[in-house]
Short mmCIF file of C-alpha atoms in Angstrom, two decimals:
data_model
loop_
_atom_site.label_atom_id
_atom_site.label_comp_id
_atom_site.label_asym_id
_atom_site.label_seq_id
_atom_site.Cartn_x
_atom_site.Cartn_y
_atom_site.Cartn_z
CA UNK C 1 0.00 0.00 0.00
CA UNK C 2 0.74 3.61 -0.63
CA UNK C 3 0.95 5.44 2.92
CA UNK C 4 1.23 9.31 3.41
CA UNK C 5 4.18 10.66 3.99
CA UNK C 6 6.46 9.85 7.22
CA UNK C 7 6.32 11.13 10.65
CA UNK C 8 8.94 13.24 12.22
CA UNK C 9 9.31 10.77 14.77
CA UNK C 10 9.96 7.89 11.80
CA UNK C 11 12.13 10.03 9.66
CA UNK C 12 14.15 10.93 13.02
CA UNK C 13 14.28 7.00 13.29
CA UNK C 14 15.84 6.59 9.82
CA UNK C 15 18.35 8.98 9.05
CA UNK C 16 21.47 7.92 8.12
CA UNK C 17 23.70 10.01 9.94
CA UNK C 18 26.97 8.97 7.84
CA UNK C 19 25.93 10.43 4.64
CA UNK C 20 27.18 14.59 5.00
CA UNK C 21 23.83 16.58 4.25
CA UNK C 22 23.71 20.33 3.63
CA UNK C 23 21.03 22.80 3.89
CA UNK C 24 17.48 21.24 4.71
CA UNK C 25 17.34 17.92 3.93
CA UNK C 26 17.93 14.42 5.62
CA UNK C 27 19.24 10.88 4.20
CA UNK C 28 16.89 9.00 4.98
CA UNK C 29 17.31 5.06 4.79
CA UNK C 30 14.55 2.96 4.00
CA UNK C 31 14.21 0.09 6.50
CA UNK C 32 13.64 -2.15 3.34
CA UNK C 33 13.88 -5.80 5.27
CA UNK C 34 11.11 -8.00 4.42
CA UNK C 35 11.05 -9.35 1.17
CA UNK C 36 13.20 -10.05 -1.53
CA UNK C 37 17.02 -8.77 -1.30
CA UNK C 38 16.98 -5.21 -2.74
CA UNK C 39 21.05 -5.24 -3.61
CA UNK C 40 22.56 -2.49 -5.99
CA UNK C 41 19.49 -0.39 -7.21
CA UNK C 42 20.89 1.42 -10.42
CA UNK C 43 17.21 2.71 -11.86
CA UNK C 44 14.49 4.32 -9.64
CA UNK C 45 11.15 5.54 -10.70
CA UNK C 46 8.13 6.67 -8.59
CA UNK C 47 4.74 6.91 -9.58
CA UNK C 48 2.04 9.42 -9.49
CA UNK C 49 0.26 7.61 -6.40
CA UNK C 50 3.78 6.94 -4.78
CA UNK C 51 4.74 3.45 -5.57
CA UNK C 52 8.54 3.13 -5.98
CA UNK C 53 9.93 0.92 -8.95
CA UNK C 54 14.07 -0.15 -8.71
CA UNK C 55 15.67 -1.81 -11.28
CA UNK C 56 19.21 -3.57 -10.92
CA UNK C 57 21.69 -4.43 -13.39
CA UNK C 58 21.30 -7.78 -12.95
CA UNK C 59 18.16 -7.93 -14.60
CA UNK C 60 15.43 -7.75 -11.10
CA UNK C 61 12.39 -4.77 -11.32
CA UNK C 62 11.37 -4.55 -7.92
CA UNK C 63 8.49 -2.75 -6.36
CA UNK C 64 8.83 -1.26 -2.89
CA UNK C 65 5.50 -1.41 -0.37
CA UNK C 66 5.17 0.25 2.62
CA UNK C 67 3.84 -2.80 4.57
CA UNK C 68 3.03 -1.57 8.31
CA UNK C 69 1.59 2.43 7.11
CA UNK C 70 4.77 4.36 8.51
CA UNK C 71 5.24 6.06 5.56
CA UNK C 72 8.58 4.21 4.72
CA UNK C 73 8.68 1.30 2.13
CA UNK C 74 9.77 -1.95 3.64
CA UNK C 75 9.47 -4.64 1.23
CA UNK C 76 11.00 -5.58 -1.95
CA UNK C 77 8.47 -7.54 -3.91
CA UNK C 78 10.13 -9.22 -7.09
CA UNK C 79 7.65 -7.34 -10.15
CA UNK C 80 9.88 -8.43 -13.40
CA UNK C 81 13.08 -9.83 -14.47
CA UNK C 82 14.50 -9.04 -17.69
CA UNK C 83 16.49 -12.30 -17.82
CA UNK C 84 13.29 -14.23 -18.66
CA UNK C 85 13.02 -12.35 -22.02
CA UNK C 86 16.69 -12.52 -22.57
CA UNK C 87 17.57 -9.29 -22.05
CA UNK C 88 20.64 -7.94 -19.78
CA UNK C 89 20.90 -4.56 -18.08
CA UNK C 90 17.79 -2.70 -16.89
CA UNK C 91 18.88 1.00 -16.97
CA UNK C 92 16.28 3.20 -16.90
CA UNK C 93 12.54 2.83 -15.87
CA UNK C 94 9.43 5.30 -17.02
CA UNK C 95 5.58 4.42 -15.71
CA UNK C 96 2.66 5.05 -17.45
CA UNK C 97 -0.15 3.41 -15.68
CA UNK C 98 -0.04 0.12 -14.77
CA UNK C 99 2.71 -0.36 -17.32
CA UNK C 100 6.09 -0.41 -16.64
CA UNK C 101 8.45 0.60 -19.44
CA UNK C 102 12.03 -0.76 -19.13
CA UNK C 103 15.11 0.20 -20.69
CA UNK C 104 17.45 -2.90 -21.63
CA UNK C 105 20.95 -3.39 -23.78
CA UNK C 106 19.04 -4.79 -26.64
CA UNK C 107 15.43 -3.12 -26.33
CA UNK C 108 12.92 -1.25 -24.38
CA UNK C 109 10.14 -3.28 -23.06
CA UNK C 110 7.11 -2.96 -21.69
CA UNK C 111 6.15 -4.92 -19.03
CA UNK C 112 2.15 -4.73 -17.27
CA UNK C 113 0.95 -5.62 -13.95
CA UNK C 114 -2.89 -6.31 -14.83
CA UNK C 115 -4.46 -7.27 -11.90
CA UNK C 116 -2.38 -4.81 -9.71
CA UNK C 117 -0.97 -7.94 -7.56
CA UNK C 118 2.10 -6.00 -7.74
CA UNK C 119 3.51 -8.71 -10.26
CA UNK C 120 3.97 -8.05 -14.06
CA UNK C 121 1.89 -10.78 -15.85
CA UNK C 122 2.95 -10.09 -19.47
CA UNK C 123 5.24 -8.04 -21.36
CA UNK C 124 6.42 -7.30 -24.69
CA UNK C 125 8.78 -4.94 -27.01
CA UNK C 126 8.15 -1.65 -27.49
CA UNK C 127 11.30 -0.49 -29.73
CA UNK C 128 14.32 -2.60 -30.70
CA UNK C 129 16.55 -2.59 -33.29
CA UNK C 130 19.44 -0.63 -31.59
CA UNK C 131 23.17 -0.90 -32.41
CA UNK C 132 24.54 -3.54 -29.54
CA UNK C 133 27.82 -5.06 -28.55
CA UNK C 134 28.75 -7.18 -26.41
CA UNK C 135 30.42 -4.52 -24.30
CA UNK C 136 28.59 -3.84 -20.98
CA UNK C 137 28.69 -0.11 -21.66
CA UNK C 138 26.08 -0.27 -24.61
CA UNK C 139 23.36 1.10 -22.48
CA UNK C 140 19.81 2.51 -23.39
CA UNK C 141 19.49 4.86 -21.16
CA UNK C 142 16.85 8.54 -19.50
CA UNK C 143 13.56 7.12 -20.81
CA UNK C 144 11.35 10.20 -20.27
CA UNK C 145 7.91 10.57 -21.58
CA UNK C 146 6.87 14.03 -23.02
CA UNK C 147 4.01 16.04 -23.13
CA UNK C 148 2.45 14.50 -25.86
CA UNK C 149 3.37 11.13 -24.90
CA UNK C 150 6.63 10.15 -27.10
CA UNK C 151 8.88 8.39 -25.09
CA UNK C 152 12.57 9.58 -25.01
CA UNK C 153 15.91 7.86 -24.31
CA UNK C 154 19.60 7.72 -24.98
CA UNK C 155 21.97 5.42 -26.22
CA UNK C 156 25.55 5.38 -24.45
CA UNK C 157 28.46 6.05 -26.68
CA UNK C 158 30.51 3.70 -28.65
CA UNK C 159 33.55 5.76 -28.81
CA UNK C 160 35.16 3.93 -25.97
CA UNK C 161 33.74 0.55 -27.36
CA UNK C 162 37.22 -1.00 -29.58
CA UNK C 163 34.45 -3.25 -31.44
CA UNK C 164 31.25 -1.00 -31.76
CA UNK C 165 28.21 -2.42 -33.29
CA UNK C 166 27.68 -0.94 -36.68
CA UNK C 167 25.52 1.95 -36.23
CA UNK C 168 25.26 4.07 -39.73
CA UNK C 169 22.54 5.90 -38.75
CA UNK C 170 24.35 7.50 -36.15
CA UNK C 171 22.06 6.62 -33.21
CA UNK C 172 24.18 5.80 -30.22
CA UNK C 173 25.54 9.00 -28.97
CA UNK C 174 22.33 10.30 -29.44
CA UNK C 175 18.95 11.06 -27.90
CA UNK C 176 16.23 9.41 -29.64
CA UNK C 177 12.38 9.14 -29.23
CA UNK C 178 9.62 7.19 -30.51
CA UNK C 179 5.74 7.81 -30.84
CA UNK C 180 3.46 6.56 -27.88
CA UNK C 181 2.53 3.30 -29.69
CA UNK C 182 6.44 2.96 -30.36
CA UNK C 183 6.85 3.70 -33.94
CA UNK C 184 8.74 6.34 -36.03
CA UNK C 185 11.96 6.16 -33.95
CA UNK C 186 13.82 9.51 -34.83
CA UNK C 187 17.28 11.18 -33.89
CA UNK C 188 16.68 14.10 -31.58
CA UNK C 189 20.67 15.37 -30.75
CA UNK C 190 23.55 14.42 -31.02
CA UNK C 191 27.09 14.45 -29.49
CA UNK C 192 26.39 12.62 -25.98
CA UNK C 193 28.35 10.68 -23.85
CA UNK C 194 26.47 8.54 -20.77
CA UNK C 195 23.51 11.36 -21.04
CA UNK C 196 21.91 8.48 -18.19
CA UNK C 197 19.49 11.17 -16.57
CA UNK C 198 16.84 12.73 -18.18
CA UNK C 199 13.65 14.54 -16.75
CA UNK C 200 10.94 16.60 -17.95
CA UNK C 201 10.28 20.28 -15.90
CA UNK C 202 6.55 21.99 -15.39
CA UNK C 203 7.12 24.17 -18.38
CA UNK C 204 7.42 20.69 -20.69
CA UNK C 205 11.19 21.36 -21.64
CA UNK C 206 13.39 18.29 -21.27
CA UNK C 207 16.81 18.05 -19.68
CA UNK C 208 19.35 15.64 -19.65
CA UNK C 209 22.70 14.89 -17.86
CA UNK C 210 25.80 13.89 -19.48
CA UNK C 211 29.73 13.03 -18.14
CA UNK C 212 32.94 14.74 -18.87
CA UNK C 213 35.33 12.93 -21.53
CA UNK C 214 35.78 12.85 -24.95
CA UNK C 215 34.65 16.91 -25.87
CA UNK C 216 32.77 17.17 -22.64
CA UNK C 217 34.47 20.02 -21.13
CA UNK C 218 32.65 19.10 -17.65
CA UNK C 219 30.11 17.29 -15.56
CA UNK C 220 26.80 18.64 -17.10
CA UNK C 221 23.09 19.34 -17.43
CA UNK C 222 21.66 19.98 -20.73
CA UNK C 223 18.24 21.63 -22.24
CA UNK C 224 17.48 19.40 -24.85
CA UNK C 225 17.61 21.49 -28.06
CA UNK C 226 16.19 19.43 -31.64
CA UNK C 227 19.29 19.28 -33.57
CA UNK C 228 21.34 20.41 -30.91
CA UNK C 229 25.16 19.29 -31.39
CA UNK C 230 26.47 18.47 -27.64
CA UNK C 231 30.56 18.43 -28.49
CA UNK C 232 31.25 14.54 -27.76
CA UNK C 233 32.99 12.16 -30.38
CA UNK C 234 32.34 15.20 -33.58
CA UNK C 235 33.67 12.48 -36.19
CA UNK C 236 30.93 10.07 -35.73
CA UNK C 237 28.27 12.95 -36.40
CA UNK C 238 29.84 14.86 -40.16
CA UNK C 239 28.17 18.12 -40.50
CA UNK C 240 26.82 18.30 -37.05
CA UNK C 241 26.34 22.14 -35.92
CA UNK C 242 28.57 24.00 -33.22
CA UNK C 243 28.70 22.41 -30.26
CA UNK C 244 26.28 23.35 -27.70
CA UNK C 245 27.35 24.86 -24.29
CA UNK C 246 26.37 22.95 -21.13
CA UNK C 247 23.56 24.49 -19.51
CA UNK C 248 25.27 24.18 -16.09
CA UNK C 249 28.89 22.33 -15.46
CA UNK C 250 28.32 20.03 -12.24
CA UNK C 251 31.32 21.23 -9.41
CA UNK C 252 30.71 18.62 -6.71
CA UNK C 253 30.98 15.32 -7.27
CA UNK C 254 31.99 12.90 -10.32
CA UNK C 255 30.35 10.88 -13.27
CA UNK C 256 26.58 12.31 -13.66
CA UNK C 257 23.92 10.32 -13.40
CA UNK C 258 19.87 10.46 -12.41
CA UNK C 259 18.37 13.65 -12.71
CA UNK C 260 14.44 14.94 -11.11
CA UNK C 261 12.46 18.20 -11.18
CA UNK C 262 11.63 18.80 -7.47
CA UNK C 263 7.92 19.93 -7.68
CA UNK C 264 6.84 23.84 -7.46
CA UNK C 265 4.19 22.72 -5.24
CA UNK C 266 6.96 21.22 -3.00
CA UNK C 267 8.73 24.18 -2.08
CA UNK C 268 10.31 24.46 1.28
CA UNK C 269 13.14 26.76 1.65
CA UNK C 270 12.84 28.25 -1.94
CA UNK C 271 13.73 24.59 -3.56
CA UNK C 272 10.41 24.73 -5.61
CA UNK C 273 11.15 24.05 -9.28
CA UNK C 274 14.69 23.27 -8.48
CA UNK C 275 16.59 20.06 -10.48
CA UNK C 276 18.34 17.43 -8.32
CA UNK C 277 21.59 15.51 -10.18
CA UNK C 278 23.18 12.89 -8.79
CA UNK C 279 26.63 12.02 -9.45
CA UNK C 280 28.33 8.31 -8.95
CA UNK C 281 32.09 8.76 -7.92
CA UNK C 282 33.19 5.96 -10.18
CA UNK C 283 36.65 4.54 -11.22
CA UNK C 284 38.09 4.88 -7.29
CA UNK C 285 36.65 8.12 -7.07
CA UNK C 286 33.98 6.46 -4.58
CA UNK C 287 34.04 10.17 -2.26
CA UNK C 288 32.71 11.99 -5.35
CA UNK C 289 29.44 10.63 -5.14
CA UNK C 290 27.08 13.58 -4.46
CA UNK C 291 23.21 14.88 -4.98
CA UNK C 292 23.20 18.75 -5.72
CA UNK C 293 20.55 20.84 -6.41
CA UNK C 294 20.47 23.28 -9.75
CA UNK C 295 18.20 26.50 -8.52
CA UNK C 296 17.61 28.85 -12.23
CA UNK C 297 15.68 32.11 -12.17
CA UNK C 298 14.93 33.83 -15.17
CA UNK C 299 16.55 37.65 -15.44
CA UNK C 300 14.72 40.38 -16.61
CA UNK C 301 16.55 40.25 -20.24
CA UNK C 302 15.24 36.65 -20.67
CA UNK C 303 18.46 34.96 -19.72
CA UNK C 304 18.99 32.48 -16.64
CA UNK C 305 20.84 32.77 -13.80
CA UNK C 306 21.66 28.91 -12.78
CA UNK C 307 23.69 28.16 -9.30
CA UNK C 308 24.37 24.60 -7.76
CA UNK C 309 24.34 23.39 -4.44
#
């Protein structure tokens, strides 16, 4: 079940106290005990009425309940695994009802929970046909729904891959999206890295993060521009445009990953509106993890003023 939200008096229960918070938030770790084993979540999506999805990359969807009504979830309950279809990394997750869309190496599938058991019963592709390797970098990656319902996502570079898949229509590196049914798959922009966040804001604009390396000056956000050239791996994209600036460079922390839009209606201590990135710390830089928060208000000219915390 869906509770409201915690107590003081469970929150105060919960906080981790080892993770160094700033400003006016708390780490707050969910007593997650009963269950399956929830063991390196890499993909977490939340739903409209507050049910929490996590994906691993072992292949496991799991859906947290909050079993005794604290306002915590404290069960993993086993809703999918990817391994069944033959598929292999579950990156990125998007919900739209009781379907579960699920971003793999070879394909994005969809998978259903019918009778709202909490189990998916059936599933099936919604867009294949992606350039794959064997390499465990070839990731599909920021599905994001828009406004009108087309689903967007990434593919991860190959420029690091030493046998890429071939890929003549230049998709991986890029940000692609498909109709709602899952046809007419189309090139958005071009020039990414590991682009794995992606969210949509109030105003229906999308952004995306993306790492330093390979023409990416920095750790970075991005407004997602059609057409847009974003600076990484230029030869694989002839005739691309000048690349794009950033529209923030990430200070703290190292390798950017999931990125949310922290609701207007949600705003305590002027956080309203705000983006949250997180960052990984990868490659023994483990002490560079880090969530920040990206506050932008628009100047009188039209420009933004963005600042990180």
């Amino acid at each position: 079940m869906v509770a409201g939200p915690p107590s003081r008096e469970v929150v105060e229960r919960h906080v981790d106290r080892s993770i160094m918070v700033h400003g006016r938030y708390a780490a707050v770790r969910l007593p997650v005990t009963r269950g399956v084993p929830l063991w390196n979540p890499t993909a977490i999506r939340v739903s409209p009425e507050g049910t929490v999805f996590v994906a691993n990359y072992a292949g496991e969807i799991m859906r947290l309940e909050d079993s005794d009504g604290d306002g915590l979830e404290d069960t993993a309950k086993l809703f999918a695994d990817v391994r069944a279809a033959g598929l292999r990394h579950p990156t990125s997750l998007a919900l739209r009802g009781r379907e579960v869309f699920v971003a793999t190496a070879q394909e994005i599938r969809v998978y259903e929970d019918a009778d709202g058991d909490g189990v998916a019963e059936r599933s099936r592709t919604f867009v294949r046909g992606f350039p794959v390797s064997d390499r465990a970098f070839d990731w599909v990656i920021g599905l994001t729904f828009d406004r009108a319902g087309r689903l967007h996502f990434s593919l991860s570079t190959d420029s690091y891959n030493p046998a890429p898949a071939p890929d003549p229509q230049g998709l991986r590196g890029s940000v692609l999206r498909v109709q709602p049914d899952g046809s007419g798959l189309e090139r958005v922009a071009t020039g990414l890295r590991y682009p794995y966040g992606m969210a949509l804001s109030e105003s229906g604009e999308l952004y995306f993060s993306d790492n330093k390396g390979g023409g990416n000056m920095s750790e970075e956000v991005n407004r997602l521009v059609p057409g847009a050239f974003y600076g990484h791996n230029p030869d694989k994209f002839p005739g691309h445009p000048a690349p794009r600036p950033p529209w923030v460079s990430i200070r703290y922390g190292y390798a950017m990953g999931g990125l949310a839009f922290n609701p207007s209606t949600n705003d305590f201590g002027g956080t309203g509106g705000d983006r949250s990135v997180a960052t990984w710390g990868p490659d023994f830089r483990w002490d560079r993890g880090a969530i920040s928060r990206v506050h932008a208000q628009r100047r009188a000219d039209g420009t933004e003023q963005v600042d990180e915390f």
